């Protein structure tokens, strides 16, 4: 089991991201799709905090978490060398999906706000929902209640 | 001026995208953030159809089009070697922004549906809106009326 | 079977690539690792010209082509909106690997020169070489002889 | 000035990288071009250890470090969730370029070996070499001597 790097404050998971050349584009700012990569790193780390390793989940249980919906507001641009924080909270837990709210921040300023719905699916049949295993669902619910 | 590769049918811009290894992930499907790359390629090509080259716009007029908001529904996964089509229509034109509706399709099936708001900004001061030049705005409006 | 988009001139496969925002970085040029993406798209298309679809190869024969070695000289930078050509020739064919020479060009100028060794491996056991199926090897040899 | 995250052991800079979904491809392993991203993150962090921030360098001195040559041997594949280390040593320092040797490791095993030549260039005129500022050159030489 890999070690999580994010920290938790009052039910909010805080994950650090550094901006490298690979993340920026010719407009001099972070390319818009790359914030979704940052957000996915943070969610993976949050799963790790909850004791869930995705490579184990895919192999043993044959389950993958897949983004079903994502809405992002790009408020201010991030730039090369910026040190960002991704804040993630759980807002809703259903039988086969979890809603999270994510925020990309720099020195307290919100740069990007994202609402993401993650669905649990069978690895062998992506596109078809699967119930979230009970232990994992309970972990998400406890997280949501702490938010 | 580069040549556009997309085609236009009844006010809808249709842009072909092939799925390569770089676009996929270990779940065997296209990584979710990469659909936003496909969509941006299609929008760039649409600008070209309208006679607008972004590198010229950035250099001469000092203007950049920036994604201000993006909402995406991921309905079905795309896979390695898939031949996709990105369908783009203009839904609304304002003084400093344009709304487009985009759809990622494979053999007629909709895989991803996206609503995107693009804002015009001064390159030297990203984050602050700028009015879309009149000629470009007229081109978007004509496009919207054809959709 | 998907359609190849590259063309062939005297044993050299020529594949067009357009530079989008996603490919550039804050230095205003194409990010160095992204030329390797362009090169891989061209190699995939070359396989298609030879009648080989990688998704079929992975599924049916359980084989993947993996880059074993890559040396790249970055001579001149490519920029946003550039229309590039990737030229690919086969230089050597062995039992379990193929050497190709690739060149990224813009209006005849060479921007990046790459020498790439591709190894055939069993999908279930990447890292361990597998013999290239006879038909595919013959296609590579015919290509090499035409170069 | 941002904080470096890598550590230094006997003139070798060791930088941690976690493998996320974005880094992998449909073959279930890290996509080959992405190791170059990992290597660039490590080099940026090494510059930070030496007291050099690239965004400052580009803005104040108008200089950028650009990869001029890169040779990579891909020995073993990395996979989702792997915790990797990028080891970087300076092997040669010239007036306008620096050679570094980089190694991607997992639990002591070498997965990728890279030799990289980085050239100093004027931001306004990429493609044309510029002398490395004396203070920075001295820092690289001290590093090389410690390796």
Coordinates of C-alpha atoms in Angstrom, one line a residue:
Chain A
X1 CA 0.0 0.0 0.0
X2 CA 1.5 3.3 -1.1
X3 CA 1.6 6.2 1.3
X4 CA -0.8 9.1 0.7
X5 CA 0.8 12.5 0.5
X6 CA -2.3 14.7 1.0
X7 CA -3.4 16.0 4.4
X8 CA -6.9 16.2 5.9
X9 CA -8.4 19.2 7.6
X10 CA -12.0 19.1 8.8
X11 CA -13.1 16.5 6.2
X12 CA -11.3 18.3 3.4
X13 CA -8.4 16.6 1.6
X14 CA -5.6 19.0 0.7
X15 CA -3.2 17.8 -2.0
X16 CA -0.1 19.7 -3.3
X17 CA 0.6 20.1 -7.0
X18 CA 3.6 21.9 -8.5
X19 CA 3.2 23.3 -12.0
X20 CA 5.9 22.1 -14.5
X21 CA 6.5 23.0 -18.2
X22 CA 4.5 20.0 -19.2
X23 CA 1.4 21.5 -17.6
X24 CA 1.6 24.9 -19.4
X25 CA 0.8 26.0 -22.9
X26 CA 1.9 28.7 -25.3
X27 CA -0.5 31.2 -23.7
X28 CA 1.8 31.0 -20.7
X29 CA -0.7 29.4 -18.4
X30 CA -1.8 25.9 -17.3
X31 CA -3.6 24.2 -20.2
X32 CA -7.3 23.7 -19.2
X33 CA -7.5 20.0 -19.5
X34 CA -4.5 19.6 -17.1
X35 CA -6.5 20.8 -14.1
X36 CA -8.5 17.6 -14.6
X37 CA -5.2 15.6 -14.2
X38 CA -4.4 17.5 -11.0
X39 CA -7.9 16.8 -9.7
X40 CA -7.6 13.1 -10.6
X41 CA -4.2 12.9 -8.7
X42 CA -5.9 14.4 -5.7
X43 CA -8.9 11.9 -5.9
X44 CA -6.5 9.0 -6.2
X45 CA -4.6 10.2 -3.1
X46 CA -7.9 10.7 -1.2
X47 CA -8.8 7.1 -2.0
X48 CA -5.4 6.2 -0.6
X49 CA -6.2 8.1 2.6
X50 CA -9.4 6.0 2.8
X51 CA -7.3 2.9 2.4
X52 CA -8.2 2.2 -1.2
X53 CA -5.6 1.5 -3.9
X54 CA -7.0 1.6 -7.4
X55 CA -4.6 -0.9 -8.9
X56 CA -5.6 -3.4 -6.2
X57 CA -9.3 -2.6 -6.7
X58 CA -9.0 -3.1 -10.5
X59 CA -7.1 -6.4 -10.1
X60 CA -8.9 -8.1 -7.2
X61 CA -12.4 -6.8 -7.2
X62 CA -12.4 -6.0 -11.0
X63 CA -13.8 -2.5 -10.3
X64 CA -12.7 0.9 -11.6
X65 CA -13.8 4.3 -10.6
X66 CA -14.7 6.3 -13.7
X67 CA -15.6 10.0 -14.0
X68 CA -19.2 10.2 -15.2
X69 CA -19.6 13.9 -15.1
X70 CA -17.4 16.9 -14.6
X71 CA -18.2 20.6 -14.5
X72 CA -15.3 23.0 -14.2
X73 CA -15.2 26.8 -13.7
X74 CA -11.8 28.3 -14.7
X75 CA -11.6 31.5 -12.7
X76 CA -7.9 32.5 -12.7
X77 CA -4.9 31.0 -14.5
X78 CA -2.1 29.1 -12.8
X79 CA 1.4 29.6 -14.1
X80 CA 4.8 27.8 -14.4
X81 CA 6.4 27.0 -11.0
X82 CA 3.2 27.8 -9.1
X83 CA 2.6 25.7 -6.0
X84 CA -1.1 24.7 -6.0
X85 CA -3.4 23.0 -3.5
X86 CA -6.3 20.7 -4.6
X87 CA -9.0 20.8 -2.0
X88 CA -11.4 17.8 -2.2
X89 CA -14.6 17.2 -0.2
X90 CA -17.3 14.5 -0.6
X91 CA -20.7 16.0 -1.2
X92 CA -22.9 13.0 -1.9
X93 CA -22.7 9.2 -1.8
X94 CA -25.1 6.9 -3.8
X95 CA -25.1 3.2 -4.4
X96 CA -22.9 3.3 -7.5
X97 CA -21.5 6.8 -7.5
X98 CA -19.9 9.5 -5.4
X99 CA -20.0 13.3 -5.9
X100 CA -17.0 15.3 -4.9
X101 CA -16.3 19.0 -4.9
X102 CA -12.8 20.1 -5.8
X103 CA -11.0 23.4 -5.8
X104 CA -7.6 24.3 -7.2
X105 CA -6.1 27.0 -5.0
X106 CA -3.0 29.2 -4.9
X107 CA -2.2 31.0 -1.7
X108 CA -5.8 30.8 -0.7
X109 CA -7.2 32.1 -4.0
X110 CA -9.5 29.8 -5.9
X111 CA -8.3 29.3 -9.5
X112 CA -10.6 26.4 -10.6
X113 CA -13.8 25.0 -9.1
X114 CA -14.9 21.5 -10.1
X115 CA -17.9 19.3 -9.4
X116 CA -17.2 15.7 -10.3
X117 CA -19.4 12.6 -10.3
X118 CA -17.4 9.3 -10.0
X119 CA -19.1 6.1 -10.9
X120 CA -18.1 2.6 -9.9
X121 CA -17.9 0.2 -12.9
X122 CA -16.9 -3.3 -13.7
X123 CA -13.5 -3.2 -15.3
X124 CA -14.5 -5.8 -17.8
X125 CA -17.6 -3.9 -18.8
X126 CA -16.9 -0.1 -18.5
X127 CA -20.0 1.9 -19.1
X128 CA -22.2 -0.3 -16.9
X129 CA -22.5 0.8 -13.2
X130 CA -21.5 -1.5 -10.3
X131 CA -22.4 -1.1 -6.6
X132 CA -19.6 0.4 -4.6
X133 CA -18.4 -2.3 -2.1
X134 CA -19.9 -1.7 1.3
X135 CA -16.6 -1.0 3.1
X136 CA -15.6 1.7 0.6
X137 CA -19.1 3.2 0.6
X138 CA -19.0 3.5 4.4
X139 CA -15.6 5.2 4.1
X140 CA -17.0 7.8 1.7
X141 CA -20.0 8.4 3.9
X142 CA -17.9 9.0 6.9
X143 CA -15.9 11.4 4.8
X144 CA -19.0 13.2 3.6
X145 CA -20.3 13.6 7.2
X146 CA -17.0 15.1 8.3
X147 CA -17.0 17.7 5.4
Chain B
X1 CA -3.1 30.5 -43.0
X2 CA -3.3 26.8 -42.3
X3 CA -6.0 24.7 -43.9
X4 CA -8.9 23.5 -41.8
X5 CA -9.5 19.7 -41.8
X6 CA -13.0 19.6 -40.4
X7 CA -16.1 19.7 -42.5
X8 CA -19.4 21.6 -42.1
X9 CA -22.9 20.1 -42.3
X10 CA -25.9 22.4 -41.6
X11 CA -24.0 24.6 -39.2
X12 CA -22.3 21.7 -37.4
X13 CA -18.5 21.4 -37.6
X14 CA -17.4 17.8 -37.8
X15 CA -13.7 17.1 -36.9
X16 CA -12.1 13.6 -37.1
X17 CA -9.9 12.4 -34.2
X18 CA -8.0 9.1 -34.1
X19 CA -7.3 7.5 -30.7
X20 CA -3.6 6.7 -30.1
X21 CA -1.8 5.0 -27.2
X22 CA -1.1 8.5 -25.8
X23 CA -4.8 9.1 -25.3
X24 CA -5.6 5.9 -23.4
X25 CA -4.9 4.8 -19.8
X26 CA -4.4 1.6 -17.9
X27 CA -8.2 1.1 -17.7
X28 CA -8.0 0.5 -21.4
X29 CA -10.1 3.5 -22.4
X30 CA -9.4 7.2 -23.3
X31 CA -8.4 9.1 -20.2
X32 CA -11.1 11.6 -19.3
X33 CA -9.1 14.8 -19.6
X34 CA -8.1 13.9 -23.1
X35 CA -11.6 14.4 -24.5
X36 CA -11.0 18.0 -23.6
X37 CA -7.9 18.0 -25.8
X38 CA -9.9 16.5 -28.7
X39 CA -12.6 19.2 -28.2
X40 CA -10.0 22.0 -28.2
X41 CA -8.5 20.7 -31.5
X42 CA -12.0 20.8 -33.0
X43 CA -12.6 24.4 -31.7
X44 CA -9.3 25.5 -33.1
X45 CA -10.2 24.0 -36.5
X46 CA -13.6 25.6 -36.3
X47 CA -11.9 29.0 -35.8
X48 CA -9.8 28.2 -38.9
X49 CA -13.0 27.5 -40.9
X50 CA -14.2 30.9 -39.8
X51 CA -10.9 32.4 -41.0
X52 CA -9.3 32.9 -37.5
X53 CA -5.8 31.6 -36.8
X54 CA -5.1 31.7 -33.0
X55 CA -1.4 32.3 -33.3
X56 CA -2.1 35.4 -35.5
X57 CA -4.8 36.6 -33.0
X58 CA -2.4 36.3 -30.1
X59 CA 0.4 38.0 -31.9
X60 CA -1.4 40.8 -33.8
X61 CA -4.4 41.6 -31.7
X62 CA -3.0 40.4 -28.4
X63 CA -6.1 38.3 -27.8
X64 CA -6.6 34.7 -26.7
X65 CA -9.7 32.6 -26.4
X66 CA -9.8 30.9 -23.1
X67 CA -12.1 28.2 -21.7
X68 CA -14.1 29.8 -18.9
X69 CA -16.4 26.9 -18.2
X70 CA -16.7 23.4 -19.3
X71 CA -19.3 20.7 -18.4
X72 CA -18.7 17.2 -19.7
X73 CA -20.9 14.1 -19.5
X74 CA -18.9 10.9 -20.2
X75 CA -21.5 8.4 -21.5
X76 CA -19.5 5.6 -23.1
X77 CA -15.7 5.0 -23.3
X78 CA -13.6 5.4 -26.5
X79 CA -10.8 2.9 -27.1
X80 CA -7.5 2.5 -28.8
X81 CA -7.6 2.9 -32.6
X82 CA -11.2 4.3 -32.5
X83 CA -12.0 6.8 -35.2
X84 CA -14.0 9.6 -33.5
X85 CA -15.9 12.6 -34.7
X86 CA -16.2 15.8 -32.7
X87 CA -19.4 17.7 -33.6
X88 CA -19.4 21.4 -32.6
X89 CA -22.2 23.9 -32.8
X90 CA -22.3 27.5 -31.6
X91 CA -25.2 28.0 -29.2
X92 CA -24.8 31.6 -27.9
X93 CA -22.6 34.7 -28.7
X94 CA -22.1 37.5 -26.2
X95 CA -19.8 40.5 -26.2
X96 CA -16.8 38.8 -24.7
X97 CA -17.7 35.1 -24.8
X98 CA -19.1 32.3 -27.0
X99 CA -21.0 29.2 -25.9
X100 CA -20.4 26.0 -27.9
X101 CA -22.0 22.6 -27.7
X102 CA -19.7 19.7 -28.5
X103 CA -20.2 16.0 -28.9
X104 CA -17.7 13.1 -29.3
X105 CA -19.2 10.4 -31.5
X106 CA -18.2 7.0 -32.8
X107 CA -20.3 5.5 -35.6
X108 CA -23.2 7.9 -34.7
X109 CA -23.1 7.0 -31.0
X110 CA -22.6 9.8 -28.6
X111 CA -19.7 9.1 -26.2
X112 CA -19.1 12.5 -24.5
X113 CA -21.3 15.6 -24.5
X114 CA -19.7 18.9 -23.6
X115 CA -21.0 22.5 -23.0
X116 CA -18.1 25.0 -23.2
X117 CA -18.0 28.7 -22.6
X118 CA -15.0 30.4 -24.3
X119 CA -14.0 33.9 -23.2
X120 CA -12.0 36.4 -25.2
X121 CA -9.1 37.8 -23.1
X122 CA -6.1 40.1 -23.5
X123 CA -3.0 37.9 -23.8
X124 CA -1.1 40.3 -21.5
X125 CA -3.7 40.1 -18.8
X126 CA -5.4 36.7 -18.8
X127 CA -8.3 36.6 -16.4
X128 CA -9.7 39.9 -17.6
X129 CA -12.3 39.7 -20.4
X130 CA -11.9 41.6 -23.7
X131 CA -14.5 42.3 -26.4
X132 CA -14.5 39.9 -29.3
X133 CA -13.5 41.8 -32.4
X134 CA -16.5 42.7 -34.5
X135 CA -15.6 40.6 -37.6
X136 CA -15.0 37.5 -35.5
X137 CA -18.2 38.1 -33.5
X138 CA -20.2 38.3 -36.8
X139 CA -18.7 35.1 -37.9
X140 CA -19.8 33.3 -34.7
X141 CA -23.3 34.8 -35.0
X142 CA -23.6 33.6 -38.6
X143 CA -22.5 30.2 -37.4
X144 CA -25.0 30.2 -34.6
X145 CA -27.8 31.1 -36.9
X146 CA -26.9 28.3 -39.3
X147 CA -26.9 25.7 -36.4
Chain C
X1 CA -9.6 -1.9 -40.1
X2 CA -9.1 1.8 -39.8
X3 CA -7.9 3.9 -42.7
X4 CA -4.3 5.1 -42.7
X5 CA -3.8 8.9 -43.2
X6 CA -0.1 9.0 -44.0
X7 CA 1.3 8.7 -47.5
X8 CA 4.3 6.8 -48.8
X9 CA 7.0 8.2 -51.1
X10 CA 10.0 5.9 -52.0
X11 CA 9.7 3.8 -48.8
X12 CA 9.3 6.8 -46.6
X13 CA 6.0 7.2 -44.7
X14 CA 4.9 10.8 -44.4
X15 CA 2.4 11.7 -41.7
X16 CA 0.9 15.1 -41.1
X17 CA 0.6 16.6 -37.6
X18 CA -0.9 19.9 -36.6
X19 CA 0.4 21.7 -33.5
X20 CA -2.4 22.5 -31.0
X21 CA -2.2 24.4 -27.6
X22 CA -2.0 21.0 -25.8
X23 CA 1.3 20.4 -27.5
X24 CA 3.0 23.7 -26.5
X25 CA 4.4 24.9 -23.3
X26 CA 5.1 28.3 -21.6
X27 CA 8.3 28.7 -23.5
X28 CA 6.0 29.1 -26.6
X29 CA 7.2 26.0 -28.4
X30 CA 6.3 22.3 -28.6
X31 CA 7.1 20.6 -25.3
X32 CA 10.0 18.1 -26.0
X33 CA 8.2 14.9 -24.9
X34 CA 5.3 15.7 -27.3
X35 CA 7.5 15.0 -30.3
X36 CA 7.6 11.4 -29.1
X37 CA 3.8 11.4 -29.2
X38 CA 3.8 12.7 -32.8
X39 CA 6.4 10.0 -33.7
X40 CA 4.3 7.3 -32.1
X41 CA 1.2 8.4 -34.0
X42 CA 3.2 8.2 -37.2
X43 CA 4.5 4.7 -36.4
X44 CA 0.9 3.5 -35.6
X45 CA -0.2 4.9 -39.0
X46 CA 2.8 3.2 -40.7
X47 CA 1.6 -0.1 -39.1
X48 CA -1.8 0.5 -40.5
X49 CA -0.3 1.1 -44.0
X50 CA 1.4 -2.3 -43.5
X51 CA -2.0 -3.8 -42.6
X52 CA -1.4 -4.1 -38.9
X53 CA -3.9 -2.7 -36.3
X54 CA -2.4 -2.6 -32.9
X55 CA -5.6 -3.1 -31.0
X56 CA -6.2 -6.3 -33.0
X57 CA -2.6 -7.4 -32.4
X58 CA -2.9 -6.9 -28.7
X59 CA -6.3 -8.7 -28.5
X60 CA -5.8 -11.7 -30.9
X61 CA -2.1 -12.3 -30.8
X62 CA -1.4 -11.0 -27.4
X63 CA 1.5 -8.9 -28.7
X64 CA 2.4 -5.3 -28.2
X65 CA 5.1 -3.2 -29.9
X66 CA 7.1 -1.3 -27.2
X67 CA 9.7 1.3 -27.6
X68 CA 12.9 -0.1 -26.3
X69 CA 15.3 2.7 -27.1
X70 CA 14.8 6.3 -28.4
X71 CA 17.4 8.9 -29.2
X72 CA 16.2 12.4 -30.2
X73 CA 18.0 15.5 -31.5
X74 CA 15.9 18.6 -31.0
X75 CA 17.3 21.0 -33.7
X76 CA 14.7 23.7 -34.1
X77 CA 11.4 24.4 -32.2
X78 CA 7.9 23.9 -33.6
X79 CA 5.2 26.4 -32.6
X80 CA 1.5 26.7 -32.2
X81 CA -0.5 26.1 -35.5
X82 CA 2.5 24.7 -37.3
X83 CA 1.8 22.0 -39.9
X84 CA 4.4 19.3 -39.4
X85 CA 5.3 16.2 -41.3
X86 CA 6.7 13.1 -39.6
X87 CA 8.9 11.1 -42.0
X88 CA 9.5 7.5 -41.1
X89 CA 11.8 4.9 -42.6
X90 CA 12.6 1.4 -41.5
X91 CA 16.4 0.9 -41.1
X92 CA 16.8 -2.5 -39.6
X93 CA 14.6 -5.6 -38.9
X94 CA 15.6 -8.3 -36.4
X95 CA 13.7 -11.3 -35.0
X96 CA 12.1 -9.4 -32.1
X97 CA 12.8 -5.7 -32.9
X98 CA 12.6 -3.1 -35.6
X99 CA 14.7 0.0 -35.9
X100 CA 13.1 3.1 -37.5
X101 CA 14.4 6.5 -38.3
X102 CA 12.0 9.4 -37.9
X103 CA 12.2 13.1 -38.8
X104 CA 9.9 15.9 -37.8
X105 CA 9.8 18.5 -40.6
X106 CA 8.2 21.8 -41.3
X107 CA 8.3 23.1 -44.9
X108 CA 11.3 20.8 -45.6
X109 CA 13.3 21.9 -42.5
X110 CA 14.2 19.2 -40.1
X111 CA 13.2 20.1 -36.5
X112 CA 13.7 16.8 -34.7
X113 CA 15.6 13.7 -35.7
X114 CA 14.8 10.4 -33.9
X115 CA 16.2 6.9 -33.9
X116 CA 13.8 4.4 -32.4
X117 CA 14.0 0.7 -31.6
X118 CA 10.7 -1.0 -31.3
X119 CA 10.5 -4.4 -29.6
X120 CA 7.8 -7.0 -29.9
X121 CA 6.6 -8.2 -26.5
X122 CA 3.9 -10.5 -25.0
X123 CA 1.2 -8.3 -23.7
X124 CA 0.9 -10.5 -20.6
X125 CA 4.6 -10.2 -19.8
X126 CA 5.9 -6.8 -21.0
X127 CA 9.6 -6.6 -20.6
X128 CA 10.2 -10.0 -22.2
X129 CA 10.8 -10.0 -26.0
X130 CA 8.6 -12.0 -28.4
X131 CA 9.3 -12.9 -32.0
X132 CA 7.6 -10.7 -34.6
X133 CA 5.0 -12.8 -36.4
X134 CA 6.4 -13.9 -39.9
X135 CA 3.9 -11.9 -42.0
X136 CA 4.6 -8.7 -40.1
X137 CA 8.3 -9.2 -40.2
X138 CA 8.2 -9.7 -44.0
X139 CA 6.2 -6.4 -44.3
X140 CA 8.8 -4.6 -42.3
X141 CA 11.6 -6.1 -44.5
X142 CA 9.9 -5.1 -47.7
X143 CA 9.5 -1.6 -46.3
X144 CA 13.2 -1.5 -45.3
X145 CA 14.3 -2.6 -48.8
X146 CA 12.1 0.2 -50.3
X147 CA 13.7 2.9 -48.1
Chain D
X1 CA 11.3 30.9 -4.4
X2 CA 9.5 27.5 -4.3
X3 CA 10.8 24.7 -2.1
X4 CA 12.6 21.8 -3.7
X5 CA 11.1 18.4 -2.9
X6 CA 14.0 16.2 -4.0
X7 CA 16.9 15.1 -1.8
X8 CA 20.6 14.9 -2.5
X9 CA 22.8 11.9 -1.8
X10 CA 26.5 12.2 -2.8
X11 CA 25.9 14.5 -5.7
X12 CA 22.9 12.6 -7.0
X13 CA 19.5 14.3 -6.9
X14 CA 16.7 11.9 -6.0
X15 CA 13.2 13.0 -6.9
X16 CA 10.0 11.0 -6.1
X17 CA 7.3 10.5 -8.7
X18 CA 4.0 8.7 -8.3
X19 CA 2.4 7.0 -11.3
X20 CA -1.2 8.1 -11.9
X21 CA -3.8 7.0 -14.5
X22 CA -2.8 10.0 -16.7
X23 CA 0.7 8.5 -17.0
X24 CA -0.4 5.0 -18.2
X25 CA -1.7 3.7 -21.5
X26 CA -3.9 0.9 -22.8
X27 CA -0.9 -1.5 -22.6
X28 CA -1.2 -1.2 -18.8
X29 CA 2.2 0.6 -18.4
X30 CA 3.6 4.1 -18.3
X31 CA 3.5 5.6 -21.8
X32 CA 7.0 6.0 -23.0
X33 CA 7.0 9.8 -23.6
X34 CA 5.8 10.4 -20.0
X35 CA 9.2 9.3 -18.6
X36 CA 10.5 12.4 -20.2
X37 CA 8.0 14.4 -18.3
X38 CA 9.1 12.8 -15.0
X39 CA 12.8 13.5 -16.0
X40 CA 12.0 17.2 -16.7
X41 CA 10.2 17.5 -13.3
X42 CA 13.3 16.2 -11.6
X43 CA 15.6 18.5 -13.5
X44 CA 13.4 21.5 -12.6
X45 CA 13.6 20.4 -9.0
X46 CA 17.4 20.0 -9.3
X47 CA 17.6 23.6 -10.6
X48 CA 15.6 24.6 -7.5
X49 CA 18.1 22.8 -5.3
X50 CA 20.8 24.9 -7.0
X51 CA 18.8 28.0 -6.3
X52 CA 17.5 28.5 -9.9
X53 CA 13.8 29.2 -10.6
X54 CA 13.0 28.8 -14.3
X55 CA 10.1 31.3 -14.3
X56 CA 12.5 33.9 -12.8
X57 CA 15.2 33.0 -15.3
X58 CA 12.9 33.4 -18.2
X59 CA 11.4 36.7 -17.0
X60 CA 14.5 38.5 -15.6
X61 CA 17.4 37.1 -17.6
X62 CA 15.4 36.1 -20.7
X63 CA 17.0 32.6 -20.7
X64 CA 15.4 29.2 -21.0
X65 CA 17.0 25.8 -20.6
X66 CA 16.0 23.6 -23.6
X67 CA 16.6 19.9 -24.1
X68 CA 18.9 19.6 -27.1
X69 CA 19.4 15.9 -27.1
X70 CA 17.9 13.0 -25.3
X71 CA 18.6 9.3 -25.4
X72 CA 16.5 6.9 -23.4
X73 CA 16.7 3.2 -22.8
X74 CA 13.4 1.7 -21.6
X75 CA 14.4 -1.4 -19.7
X76 CA 11.4 -2.4 -17.6
X77 CA 7.8 -0.9 -17.5
X78 CA 6.4 1.1 -14.6
X79 CA 2.8 0.7 -13.7
X80 CA -0.2 2.4 -12.1
X81 CA 0.4 3.4 -8.5
X82 CA 4.1 2.7 -8.6
X83 CA 6.3 5.0 -6.5
X84 CA 9.3 5.9 -8.6
X85 CA 12.5 7.7 -8.0
X86 CA 14.3 9.8 -10.6
X87 CA 18.1 9.9 -10.0
X88 CA 19.9 12.8 -11.6
X89 CA 23.6 13.5 -11.8
X90 CA 25.5 16.2 -13.8
X91 CA 28.1 14.6 -16.1
X92 CA 29.5 17.5 -18.1
X93 CA 29.3 21.3 -18.1
X94 CA 30.1 23.4 -21.2
X95 CA 29.7 27.1 -21.9
X96 CA 26.2 26.9 -23.2
X97 CA 25.1 23.4 -22.3
X98 CA 25.0 20.8 -19.5
X99 CA 24.9 17.0 -19.8
X100 CA 22.9 15.1 -17.2
X101 CA 22.4 11.4 -16.6
X102 CA 19.0 10.3 -15.3
X103 CA 17.7 7.1 -14.1
X104 CA 14.1 6.1 -13.3
X105 CA 14.0 3.5 -10.5
X106 CA 11.6 1.4 -8.5
X107 CA 12.7 -0.2 -5.4
X108 CA 16.3 0.0 -6.6
X109 CA 15.6 -1.5 -10.0
X110 CA 16.5 0.7 -13.0
X111 CA 13.5 1.0 -15.3
X112 CA 14.6 3.8 -17.7
X113 CA 18.1 5.2 -18.3
X114 CA 18.4 8.6 -19.9
X115 CA 21.3 10.8 -21.1
X116 CA 20.1 14.4 -21.7
X117 CA 21.9 17.5 -23.0
X118 CA 20.3 20.8 -21.9
X119 CA 21.2 24.0 -23.8
X120 CA 20.8 27.5 -22.5
X121 CA 19.0 29.7 -25.0
X122 CA 17.6 33.2 -25.3
X123 CA 13.9 33.1 -24.7
X124 CA 13.3 35.6 -27.5
X125 CA 15.3 33.5 -30.0
X126 CA 15.0 29.8 -29.2
X127 CA 17.3 27.7 -31.3
X128 CA 20.2 30.0 -30.7
X129 CA 22.6 29.1 -27.8
X130 CA 23.4 31.5 -25.0
X131 CA 26.1 31.3 -22.4
X132 CA 25.0 30.0 -19.1
X133 CA 25.3 32.8 -16.5
X134 CA 28.5 32.4 -14.5
X135 CA 26.8 31.8 -11.1
X136 CA 24.6 29.1 -12.5
X137 CA 27.5 27.5 -14.4
X138 CA 29.5 27.4 -11.1
X139 CA 26.6 25.7 -9.4
X140 CA 26.5 23.0 -12.1
X141 CA 30.2 22.5 -11.9
X142 CA 30.2 22.1 -8.2
X143 CA 27.4 19.5 -8.6
X144 CA 29.3 17.6 -11.3
X145 CA 32.4 17.5 -9.0
X146 CA 30.3 16.1 -6.2
X147 CA 28.8 13.3 -8.4

